[in-house]
Short mmCIF file of C-alpha atoms and ligand atoms in Angstrom, two decimals:
data_model
loop_
_atom_site.label_atom_id
_atom_site.label_comp_id
_atom_site.label_asym_id
_atom_site.label_seq_id
_atom_site.Cartn_x
_atom_site.Cartn_y
_atom_site.Cartn_z
CA MET A 287 -111.89 -119.14 68.66
CA THR A 288 -109.64 -121.50 70.18
CA ARG A 289 -106.13 -119.38 71.31
CA ARG A 290 -103.16 -120.43 73.15
CA PRO A 291 -102.58 -119.55 76.50
CA ASN A 292 -101.34 -115.82 76.87
CA GLU A 293 -101.91 -115.40 73.02
CA ARG A 294 -103.36 -111.88 72.40
CA PRO A 295 -106.56 -111.57 70.66
CA PRO A 296 -106.12 -109.94 67.25
CA HIS A 297 -107.88 -106.60 66.86
CA THR A 298 -111.80 -107.60 65.84
CA ALA A 299 -114.62 -106.05 64.21
CA ILE A 300 -117.94 -106.93 65.09
CA VAL A 301 -120.66 -106.07 62.22
CA GLY A 302 -124.12 -106.61 61.49
CA LEU A 303 -124.48 -108.65 57.98
CA GLN A 304 -128.03 -107.68 57.55
CA TRP A 305 -130.32 -104.78 57.78
CA GLY A 306 -129.36 -103.85 61.50
CA ASP A 307 -130.49 -104.97 65.01
CA GLU A 308 -128.93 -108.44 64.74
CA GLY A 309 -128.27 -108.35 68.30
CA LYS A 310 -124.92 -106.91 68.22
CA GLY A 311 -124.91 -105.61 71.38
CA LYS A 312 -125.09 -108.98 73.05
CA ILE A 313 -122.22 -110.54 70.94
CA VAL A 314 -120.27 -107.05 71.48
CA ASP A 315 -120.50 -107.75 75.34
CA LEU A 316 -119.75 -111.22 74.88
CA LEU A 317 -116.22 -110.38 73.63
CA THR A 318 -115.55 -107.41 75.25
CA SER A 319 -114.07 -109.58 77.92
CA GLU A 320 -111.38 -110.38 75.42
CA HIS A 321 -110.40 -107.02 74.27
CA ASP A 322 -109.12 -103.51 76.16
CA VAL A 323 -110.63 -101.00 74.02
CA ILE A 324 -113.96 -100.74 72.47
CA VAL A 325 -114.41 -98.69 69.41
CA ARG A 326 -117.34 -96.89 67.54
CA TYR A 327 -116.44 -96.13 63.96
CA ASN A 328 -119.93 -94.83 62.13
CA GLY A 329 -123.43 -94.01 62.38
CA GLY A 330 -124.79 -91.93 65.60
CA ALA A 331 -128.09 -92.21 68.08
CA ASN A 332 -129.78 -94.20 65.09
CA ALA A 333 -128.44 -97.09 66.40
CA GLY A 334 -129.51 -99.06 69.64
CA HIS A 335 -127.84 -101.61 71.34
CA THR A 336 -129.66 -103.54 74.11
CA VAL A 337 -127.71 -105.50 76.77
CA VAL A 338 -129.36 -108.05 79.41
CA VAL A 339 -127.08 -108.28 82.55
CA GLY A 340 -128.90 -110.44 84.72
CA SER A 341 -132.06 -108.69 85.34
CA GLU A 342 -130.94 -105.35 84.07
CA ARG A 343 -131.60 -104.14 80.36
CA TYR A 344 -129.44 -101.49 79.21
CA ALA A 345 -130.49 -99.81 75.69
CA LEU A 346 -127.11 -98.09 74.47
CA HIS A 347 -127.38 -95.77 71.29
CA LEU A 348 -124.00 -93.91 71.36
CA ILE A 349 -121.75 -95.26 74.00
CA PRO A 350 -120.43 -98.70 73.12
CA SER A 351 -121.45 -101.29 75.65
CA GLY A 352 -118.17 -102.06 76.68
CA ILE A 353 -119.14 -99.20 79.36
CA LEU A 354 -120.58 -101.87 81.51
CA TYR A 355 -116.97 -103.09 82.29
CA PRO A 356 -114.89 -100.73 84.50
CA ASP A 357 -111.79 -101.90 83.41
CA LYS A 358 -112.34 -101.34 79.54
CA GLU A 359 -111.79 -98.39 77.52
CA CYS A 360 -114.38 -97.08 75.05
CA VAL A 361 -113.91 -94.83 72.02
CA VAL A 362 -116.32 -93.19 70.16
CA GLY A 363 -114.41 -92.60 66.39
CA ASN A 364 -114.22 -89.73 64.11
CA GLY A 365 -116.58 -91.33 61.84
CA VAL A 366 -119.44 -91.05 64.39
CA VAL A 367 -121.89 -88.01 64.38
CA VAL A 368 -122.59 -87.48 67.95
CA ASP A 369 -125.58 -85.85 69.27
CA PRO A 370 -124.14 -84.41 72.74
CA GLU A 371 -127.56 -84.04 74.32
CA LYS A 372 -128.36 -87.73 73.82
CA LEU A 373 -124.89 -88.69 74.77
CA LEU A 374 -125.00 -86.78 77.96
CA GLN A 375 -128.53 -88.19 78.83
CA GLU A 376 -126.83 -91.66 78.13
CA ILE A 377 -123.76 -90.64 80.66
CA ASP A 378 -126.14 -89.58 82.92
CA ALA A 379 -128.67 -92.43 82.85
CA LEU A 380 -125.54 -94.99 83.23
CA ARG A 381 -124.15 -93.01 86.42
CA ALA A 382 -127.29 -92.88 87.88
CA ARG A 383 -127.39 -97.17 87.67
CA GLY A 384 -123.92 -96.94 89.40
CA VAL A 385 -121.77 -97.58 86.04
CA ARG A 386 -118.83 -95.62 86.10
CA VAL A 387 -118.22 -93.04 83.20
CA ALA A 388 -114.72 -91.23 83.32
CA ASP A 389 -111.79 -91.61 81.52
CA ASN A 390 -113.11 -94.77 80.57
CA LEU A 391 -115.11 -92.67 77.64
CA ARG A 392 -113.01 -91.29 74.91
CA ILE A 393 -114.81 -89.24 72.24
CA SER A 394 -112.96 -88.34 68.92
CA ASP A 395 -112.27 -84.37 68.79
CA ARG A 396 -113.24 -85.07 64.73
CA ALA A 397 -116.47 -86.59 65.33
CA HIS A 398 -119.62 -84.77 63.59
CA VAL A 399 -121.98 -82.89 65.72
CA VAL A 400 -125.70 -83.70 65.27
CA MET A 401 -127.55 -80.49 65.77
CA PRO A 402 -131.18 -79.84 66.81
CA TYR A 403 -131.68 -78.48 63.07
CA HIS A 404 -130.23 -81.65 61.99
CA LYS A 405 -133.05 -83.58 63.29
CA GLU A 406 -135.90 -80.88 62.56
CA GLN A 407 -134.37 -81.35 58.93
CA ASP A 408 -134.50 -85.10 58.92
CA ALA A 409 -138.18 -84.99 59.70
CA ALA A 410 -139.07 -82.05 57.46
CA LEU A 411 -137.47 -83.86 54.41
CA GLU A 412 -139.12 -87.49 55.11
CA GLU A 413 -142.16 -85.58 55.33
CA TYR A 414 -141.91 -83.48 52.19
CA LEU A 415 -140.56 -86.75 50.59
CA GLY A 416 -143.35 -88.88 51.79
CA ALA A 417 -146.61 -86.49 51.43
CA LYS A 418 -145.55 -83.79 48.84
CA THR A 419 -144.06 -86.20 46.04
CA ALA A 420 -146.25 -89.22 47.21
CA SER A 421 -148.88 -88.28 44.08
CA ALA A 422 -146.58 -87.38 41.61
CA ARG A 423 -143.36 -89.94 42.07
CA GLY A 424 -144.57 -92.37 44.55
CA ASN A 425 -143.15 -92.05 48.03
CA LEU A 426 -139.60 -91.33 48.35
CA SER A 427 -139.09 -91.07 51.92
CA ILE A 428 -136.88 -93.36 53.20
CA GLY A 429 -137.89 -94.06 56.90
CA THR A 430 -135.60 -92.69 58.43
CA THR A 431 -135.39 -92.82 62.55
CA ARG A 432 -135.63 -89.12 62.41
CA ARG A 433 -132.53 -88.51 64.49
CA GLY A 434 -130.84 -85.78 62.12
CA ILE A 435 -128.17 -88.82 61.06
CA GLY A 436 -128.55 -88.01 57.24
CA PRO A 437 -128.44 -83.97 57.80
CA ALA A 438 -125.37 -84.16 60.09
CA TYR A 439 -123.44 -86.37 57.54
CA ALA A 440 -124.24 -83.94 54.68
CA ASP A 441 -123.28 -81.46 56.37
CA LYS A 442 -119.98 -83.30 56.87
CA ILE A 443 -119.59 -83.07 53.23
CA ARG A 444 -120.32 -79.91 52.70
CA ARG A 445 -117.82 -79.02 55.11
CA SER A 446 -118.67 -75.01 55.39
CA THR A 447 -121.79 -75.71 57.76
CA ALA A 448 -120.37 -78.72 59.79
CA ILE A 449 -119.52 -78.70 63.55
CA ARG A 450 -117.39 -80.97 65.11
CA VAL A 451 -117.08 -82.10 68.80
CA GLY A 452 -113.79 -80.22 68.85
CA ASP A 453 -115.63 -77.07 67.93
CA LEU A 454 -117.46 -77.25 70.99
CA LEU A 455 -114.71 -76.46 73.24
CA ASP A 456 -114.03 -73.46 71.61
CA PRO A 457 -117.06 -71.06 72.37
CA ASP A 458 -116.32 -67.76 70.28
CA TYR A 459 -115.43 -70.00 67.61
CA LEU A 460 -118.73 -72.32 67.91
CA ARG A 461 -120.88 -68.83 67.95
CA SER A 462 -119.28 -67.35 64.86
CA ARG A 463 -119.93 -70.66 62.96
CA LEU A 464 -123.49 -70.68 64.23
CA HIS A 465 -123.96 -67.40 62.60
CA VAL A 466 -123.67 -68.44 59.43
CA ILE A 467 -125.03 -71.89 59.63
CA CYS A 468 -128.05 -70.63 61.40
CA THR A 469 -129.30 -68.16 58.36
CA LEU A 470 -128.44 -70.61 55.91
CA ARG A 471 -130.31 -73.03 57.74
CA THR A 472 -133.33 -71.27 58.42
CA ALA A 473 -133.90 -70.40 54.91
CA GLU A 474 -133.39 -74.11 53.91
CA LEU A 475 -136.19 -75.21 56.69
CA GLU A 476 -138.39 -72.40 55.46
CA ALA A 477 -138.16 -73.90 51.96
CA LEU A 478 -139.47 -77.10 53.35
CA GLY A 479 -142.43 -75.35 54.69
CA VAL A 480 -141.41 -76.22 58.56
CA ARG A 481 -139.93 -73.01 60.10
CA THR A 482 -141.50 -70.10 61.47
CA ALA A 483 -139.25 -68.30 63.77
CA PRO A 484 -135.15 -68.06 62.77
CA LEU A 485 -132.94 -70.26 64.32
CA ASP A 486 -131.27 -68.39 67.03
CA PRO A 487 -127.27 -68.96 66.71
CA ASP A 488 -126.51 -67.40 70.15
CA ALA A 489 -128.62 -69.62 72.11
CA LEU A 490 -127.45 -72.75 69.96
CA ALA A 491 -124.03 -71.55 71.01
CA THR A 492 -124.36 -71.15 74.56
CA GLN A 493 -126.54 -74.66 75.28
CA TYR A 494 -123.86 -76.28 72.91
CA ALA A 495 -120.74 -75.04 74.44
CA ALA A 496 -122.43 -75.83 77.92
CA PHE A 497 -122.42 -79.37 76.74
CA GLY A 498 -118.96 -79.01 75.20
CA GLU A 499 -117.94 -78.19 78.61
CA ARG A 500 -119.23 -81.35 80.29
CA LEU A 501 -118.19 -83.47 77.64
CA ARG A 502 -114.64 -81.88 77.81
CA PRO A 503 -112.81 -84.57 79.84
CA HIS A 504 -113.59 -86.99 77.57
CA VAL A 505 -112.56 -85.31 74.18
CA VAL A 506 -109.47 -86.51 72.82
CA ASP A 507 -107.62 -87.12 69.32
CA SER A 508 -108.92 -90.42 69.03
CA VAL A 509 -106.68 -91.32 66.12
CA TYR A 510 -103.60 -91.08 68.27
CA ALA A 511 -105.19 -92.47 71.30
CA LEU A 512 -106.01 -95.70 69.37
CA HIS A 513 -102.47 -95.99 67.71
CA ASP A 514 -101.17 -95.58 71.10
CA ALA A 515 -103.37 -98.48 72.72
CA MET A 516 -101.93 -100.55 69.63
CA LEU A 517 -98.25 -99.61 70.72
CA ALA A 518 -99.03 -100.76 73.99
CA GLY A 519 -100.11 -104.06 73.17
CA ARG A 520 -103.66 -103.41 73.88
CA SER A 521 -106.45 -104.81 71.88
CA LEU A 522 -109.43 -103.26 69.96
CA LEU A 523 -112.61 -104.09 69.35
CA PHE A 524 -114.69 -102.45 66.66
CA GLU A 525 -118.31 -102.07 67.00
CA GLY A 526 -120.35 -101.36 63.77
CA ALA A 527 -123.37 -99.42 64.09
CA ASN A 528 -126.85 -100.35 61.93
CA ALA A 529 -125.47 -102.70 59.30
CA SER A 530 -123.73 -103.64 55.89
CA LEU A 531 -127.19 -103.70 53.91
CA LEU A 532 -127.22 -100.16 54.84
CA ASP A 533 -123.86 -99.33 54.38
CA ILE A 534 -123.95 -95.99 52.07
CA ASP A 535 -121.97 -97.30 49.12
CA HIS A 536 -122.69 -101.02 49.55
CA GLY A 537 -126.23 -101.32 50.95
CA THR A 538 -129.39 -101.11 49.41
CA PHE A 539 -129.22 -97.56 48.10
CA PRO A 540 -131.09 -95.37 48.60
CA TYR A 541 -132.73 -97.20 51.51
CA VAL A 542 -129.60 -96.99 53.80
CA THR A 543 -128.14 -94.67 56.38
CA SER A 544 -125.42 -92.12 55.64
CA SER A 545 -122.34 -93.93 56.79
CA ASN A 546 -120.11 -96.83 55.97
CA CYS A 547 -121.68 -99.38 58.43
CA SER A 548 -119.91 -102.16 56.73
CA THR A 549 -116.20 -102.79 58.00
CA LEU A 550 -114.75 -100.73 55.32
CA GLY A 551 -116.12 -97.70 57.33
CA ILE A 552 -113.08 -98.74 59.90
CA PRO A 553 -110.20 -97.26 58.43
CA SER A 554 -112.17 -93.61 57.25
CA GLY A 555 -114.08 -93.75 60.92
CA THR A 556 -110.93 -94.27 63.18
CA GLY A 557 -107.74 -93.55 61.58
CA VAL A 558 -106.84 -97.52 62.04
CA PRO A 559 -105.85 -99.23 58.59
CA GLY A 560 -107.98 -102.33 57.73
CA HIS A 561 -105.45 -104.74 57.63
CA ALA A 562 -104.69 -104.35 61.55
CA ILE A 563 -107.78 -106.21 61.82
CA GLY A 564 -107.36 -109.65 62.35
CA ARG A 565 -111.02 -110.98 62.87
CA VAL A 566 -114.04 -109.79 61.40
CA LEU A 567 -117.23 -111.40 63.32
CA GLY A 568 -120.38 -110.98 60.98
CA ILE A 569 -123.43 -111.08 63.13
CA MET A 570 -126.91 -112.38 61.41
CA LYS A 571 -130.22 -113.38 62.72
CA ALA A 572 -131.39 -116.82 61.84
CA TYR A 573 -134.19 -114.82 59.64
CA SER A 574 -134.26 -111.49 58.39
CA THR A 575 -135.83 -108.07 59.43
CA ARG A 576 -135.75 -104.61 58.28
CA VAL A 577 -136.88 -101.10 59.75
CA GLY A 578 -137.87 -98.72 57.63
CA ALA A 579 -138.54 -98.30 53.54
CA GLY A 580 -136.72 -100.55 51.12
CA PRO A 581 -136.55 -103.83 49.54
CA PHE A 582 -136.65 -106.92 51.58
CA PRO A 583 -137.14 -109.91 48.77
CA THR A 584 -137.84 -112.75 51.57
CA GLU A 585 -140.40 -110.66 53.44
CA LEU A 586 -143.06 -112.31 55.19
CA ASP A 587 -146.10 -109.94 55.26
CA ASN A 588 -148.35 -112.68 56.80
CA GLU A 589 -149.12 -114.21 60.20
CA LEU A 590 -145.71 -116.08 59.79
CA GLY A 591 -143.79 -112.72 59.73
CA GLN A 592 -145.94 -111.53 62.64
CA ARG A 593 -145.41 -114.90 64.89
CA ILE A 594 -141.44 -114.19 64.16
CA ARG A 595 -142.17 -110.24 65.07
CA GLU A 596 -143.65 -111.48 68.46
CA ARG A 597 -141.22 -114.33 69.45
CA GLY A 598 -138.24 -112.45 68.53
CA ARG A 599 -139.46 -108.96 70.21
CA GLU A 600 -138.87 -107.20 66.81
CA TYR A 601 -139.79 -103.64 67.95
CA GLY A 602 -136.91 -100.89 67.35
CA THR A 603 -134.88 -99.99 70.36
CA THR A 604 -134.72 -96.70 68.84
CA THR A 605 -138.02 -95.82 67.80
CA GLY A 606 -140.03 -98.54 68.89
CA ARG A 607 -141.28 -98.98 65.30
CA PRO A 608 -142.34 -102.70 64.51
CA ARG A 609 -139.74 -104.40 62.45
CA ARG A 610 -140.50 -106.03 59.20
CA CYS A 611 -139.75 -110.01 59.35
CA GLY A 612 -139.01 -112.73 56.65
CA TRP A 613 -136.99 -115.79 55.88
CA LEU A 614 -133.34 -115.88 56.31
CA ASP A 615 -131.35 -114.61 53.08
CA LEU A 616 -128.41 -116.03 52.35
CA VAL A 617 -127.55 -114.14 49.00
CA ALA A 618 -127.54 -111.12 50.98
CA VAL A 619 -125.51 -112.40 53.60
CA ARG A 620 -123.22 -113.78 51.77
CA TYR A 621 -122.61 -110.39 50.10
CA SER A 622 -122.22 -108.63 53.37
CA ALA A 623 -119.69 -111.50 54.61
CA MET A 624 -117.54 -110.59 51.33
CA VAL A 625 -117.76 -107.04 51.43
CA CYS A 626 -116.56 -106.97 55.33
CA GLY A 627 -113.97 -109.92 54.85
CA ALA A 628 -116.07 -111.97 57.66
CA THR A 629 -114.16 -114.80 59.04
CA GLY A 630 -116.90 -115.83 60.92
CA ILE A 631 -120.42 -115.62 61.76
CA ALA A 632 -122.73 -115.44 64.67
CA CYS A 633 -126.15 -116.39 64.25
CA THR A 634 -128.64 -114.84 66.66
CA LEU A 635 -132.06 -115.50 67.77
CA PHE A 636 -131.71 -118.97 66.74
CA ASP A 637 -134.48 -119.92 69.37
CA VAL A 638 -137.36 -117.75 67.47
CA LEU A 639 -137.54 -120.34 64.91
CA ALA A 640 -138.34 -123.01 66.95
CA GLY A 641 -141.79 -124.45 66.72
CA LEU A 642 -142.21 -124.40 62.92
CA ASP A 643 -142.72 -127.56 60.84
CA GLU A 644 -140.66 -126.25 58.17
CA VAL A 645 -138.06 -123.35 57.44
CA ARG A 646 -136.64 -121.69 54.37
CA ILE A 647 -133.85 -120.35 53.26
CA CYS A 648 -133.32 -118.15 50.33
CA THR A 649 -129.86 -118.81 48.18
CA ALA A 650 -130.52 -117.06 44.56
CA TYR A 651 -132.78 -114.50 43.26
CA ARG A 652 -135.08 -115.04 40.35
CA LEU A 653 -134.77 -111.92 38.10
CA PRO A 654 -137.79 -110.36 36.18
CA ASP A 655 -136.40 -111.89 32.60
CA GLY A 656 -136.53 -115.11 34.28
CA THR A 657 -132.78 -115.99 34.78
CA VAL A 658 -131.42 -117.13 38.18
CA THR A 659 -128.87 -115.71 40.26
CA ASP A 660 -126.78 -115.89 43.39
CA ARG A 661 -125.24 -112.26 43.66
CA PHE A 662 -126.89 -109.79 45.32
CA ILE A 663 -128.06 -106.29 44.10
CA PRO A 664 -127.44 -103.20 45.97
CA ASP A 665 -129.63 -101.06 44.16
CA ALA A 666 -132.99 -100.48 45.78
CA HIS A 667 -134.90 -100.05 42.33
CA ARG A 668 -133.47 -103.48 40.79
CA LEU A 669 -133.65 -105.31 43.74
CA GLU A 670 -137.50 -104.30 44.24
CA GLY A 671 -137.89 -107.03 41.13
CA VAL A 672 -136.35 -110.22 42.41
CA GLU A 673 -138.40 -113.35 43.68
CA PRO A 674 -136.55 -115.31 46.06
CA VAL A 675 -135.53 -118.93 45.21
CA TYR A 676 -135.53 -121.05 48.62
CA GLU A 677 -134.50 -124.09 49.96
CA THR A 678 -136.75 -125.68 52.43
CA LEU A 679 -135.61 -127.56 55.44
CA PRO A 680 -137.36 -129.19 58.04
CA GLY A 681 -138.08 -127.31 61.20
CA TRP A 682 -137.84 -128.22 64.91
CA HIS A 683 -139.91 -128.21 67.90
CA GLU A 684 -137.69 -128.47 70.99
CA ASP A 685 -136.98 -125.55 72.91
CA ILE A 686 -133.13 -125.19 72.68
CA ARG A 687 -132.55 -121.86 74.46
CA GLU A 688 -130.56 -123.88 77.24
CA ALA A 689 -128.70 -126.34 74.74
CA PRO A 690 -125.40 -127.24 76.57
CA ASP A 691 -123.78 -127.15 73.11
CA ARG A 692 -124.03 -127.31 69.67
CA ASP A 693 -124.20 -131.28 69.13
CA SER A 694 -127.38 -131.40 71.18
CA LEU A 695 -129.21 -129.26 69.48
CA PRO A 696 -131.96 -131.14 67.45
CA GLU A 697 -130.82 -132.37 64.09
CA ALA A 698 -132.72 -130.00 62.06
CA ALA A 699 -131.31 -126.97 63.58
CA ARG A 700 -127.65 -128.49 63.28
CA ALA A 701 -128.52 -129.06 59.89
CA TYR A 702 -129.67 -125.00 59.29
CA LEU A 703 -126.57 -123.92 60.78
CA ALA A 704 -124.48 -126.25 58.36
CA ARG A 705 -126.41 -124.98 55.43
CA ILE A 706 -125.57 -121.24 56.44
CA GLU A 707 -121.75 -122.40 56.58
CA ALA A 708 -121.53 -123.96 53.36
CA VAL A 709 -123.86 -121.23 51.77
CA VAL A 710 -121.74 -118.36 53.09
CA GLY A 711 -118.58 -120.53 53.34
CA ILE A 712 -117.26 -119.52 56.88
CA PRO A 713 -118.06 -120.99 60.28
CA VAL A 714 -120.69 -120.29 62.45
CA GLU A 715 -118.55 -119.23 65.56
CA VAL A 716 -121.49 -118.19 67.96
CA VAL A 717 -125.00 -119.07 68.07
CA SER A 718 -127.28 -117.16 70.06
CA LEU A 719 -130.38 -118.86 71.85
CA GLY A 720 -131.75 -116.22 74.18
CA PRO A 721 -131.02 -113.00 75.42
CA GLU A 722 -128.90 -114.09 78.50
CA ARG A 723 -125.29 -114.14 77.79
CA THR A 724 -125.05 -117.77 79.17
CA GLN A 725 -127.82 -118.75 76.24
CA THR A 726 -125.14 -118.87 73.59
CA LEU A 727 -122.95 -121.41 71.92
CA VAL A 728 -119.34 -120.18 71.76
CA GLY A 729 -117.21 -122.73 69.56
CA GLY A 730 -119.80 -124.70 69.99
CA ARG A 731 -120.01 -125.00 73.73
CA ARG A 732 -121.92 -122.97 76.15
CA ALA A 733 -120.52 -119.40 77.10
CA ALA A 734 -120.22 -119.24 80.93
CA ALA A 735 -121.53 -116.49 83.12
CA LEU A 736 -119.21 -113.44 83.38
CA ALA A 737 -118.12 -111.33 86.10
CA HIS A 738 -119.62 -107.94 85.24
CA ALA A 739 -119.47 -104.18 86.50
P1 LIG B 1025 -131.25 -93.28 59.20
O1 LIG B 1025 -129.95 -93.72 59.66
O2 LIG B 1025 -131.77 -92.42 60.69
O3 LIG B 1025 -130.91 -92.01 58.18
O4 LIG B 1025 -132.52 -94.00 58.74
C1 LIG B 1025 -131.92 -94.58 57.48
C2 LIG B 1025 -132.54 -96.12 57.43
O5 LIG B 1025 -131.91 -97.25 58.05
C3 LIG B 1025 -134.05 -96.20 57.81
O6 LIG B 1025 -134.38 -97.05 57.22
C4 LIG B 1025 -133.64 -96.82 59.12
O7 LIG B 1025 -134.90 -97.28 60.15
C5 LIG B 1025 -132.26 -97.50 59.16
N1 LIG B 1025 -131.39 -97.75 60.13
C6 LIG B 1025 -130.77 -96.87 60.70
N2 LIG B 1025 -130.07 -97.01 61.66
C7 LIG B 1025 -130.46 -98.58 61.96
C8 LIG B 1025 -130.49 -99.62 62.87
O8 LIG B 1025 -129.48 -99.49 63.76
N3 LIG B 1025 -130.87 -100.78 62.48
C9 LIG B 1025 -132.01 -100.78 61.87
N4 LIG B 1025 -132.26 -99.86 61.19
C10 LIG B 1025 -131.55 -98.74 61.04
#
């Protein structure tokens, strides 16, 4: 993390290496001061970032947390699915708290729109797959956030039924598309047994054109905007939403989200080529959590898991659901770090592990046939059958939240970090010891409090 004076930071990506909720918001916030433009490339309002500034707590879903700095630009890239109603609520809530949201927020005209029928469809499919198929085939629901993410991306792939942010600015075009889409969608929702009244394309067109009008000052061709920024020597910080093990291609399919949340989503989700990114900081908790359904080899479905949940406040920012908790799975983290090209790690919620006599790290899986592998299995059905192989390390009892540097951490805590570095093969550059900015070790030393909006 040490740079020569006046040296520009490289374009950086921040990405979660587990199943989400790794505390990316705080790390993004920390690195924001070193960059000029903060860019979202994937996902939608299914993500939730919490940033604590003094006594203020900000929960952001669509807008990058860089918005809290008046001199930074925030870009919502083309790979994001935007729920305009939620986005406007977020803008209004920020403004009500005195945060400037003007030309510092730019939204891609090519980002796809999450419509109300996507949310209806998301919930209806979850119910259908949970209840209706449960007896015959087991529960096939994913445990989605029901924010309409999957159906919106499905429409993007289907093309003819998609709406993009740019379409909201052209009311006649929007209306004509909605007339066709609503007929189809009403039939699909009826088939799932949830809709009685047909969708009203004219009412939706009026409402969404009005949202478009409010968003118009922010809507840009984000691909050119980002390339212009790079040409002007400005540095970009890419903020991954959700996390690598939820990546549609590389995660624990089918228990994943619908976008490329790993750094591989950056080129397609922003139009910036991958080789432009010089640094990838992978964020991992000192333990593991997961929300929703899907395999979780190191899950602690017991008192210890409950203790981690309470100490780590492991309840969803977006849905409030209790998160499933377990030991650190380094097979999974090493795999995500490989796929993302991580150059360093930020280990978050490290303070939560204090107070245990011993701690465990999973470094391999035992397969049903008895063989042992250190390779991850990005397939839910096959991953269900593995047993974690653990290393047991001594725990520590000291409160480490105010530790001034890495060297003054208890020996067992230092050994835990060293083991992560040895197994994953990259340095732990940042250690988060609590929710405050200052409760962070960056390059081994305590981070300074930063001037803020
Ligand atoms: P969806 O993204 O709402 O379709 O949900 C798909 C799966 O991804 C569910 O298990 C969600 O709980 C999970 N998920 C999506 N976004 C996040 C996130 O930001 N953190 C944690 N889990 C997430």
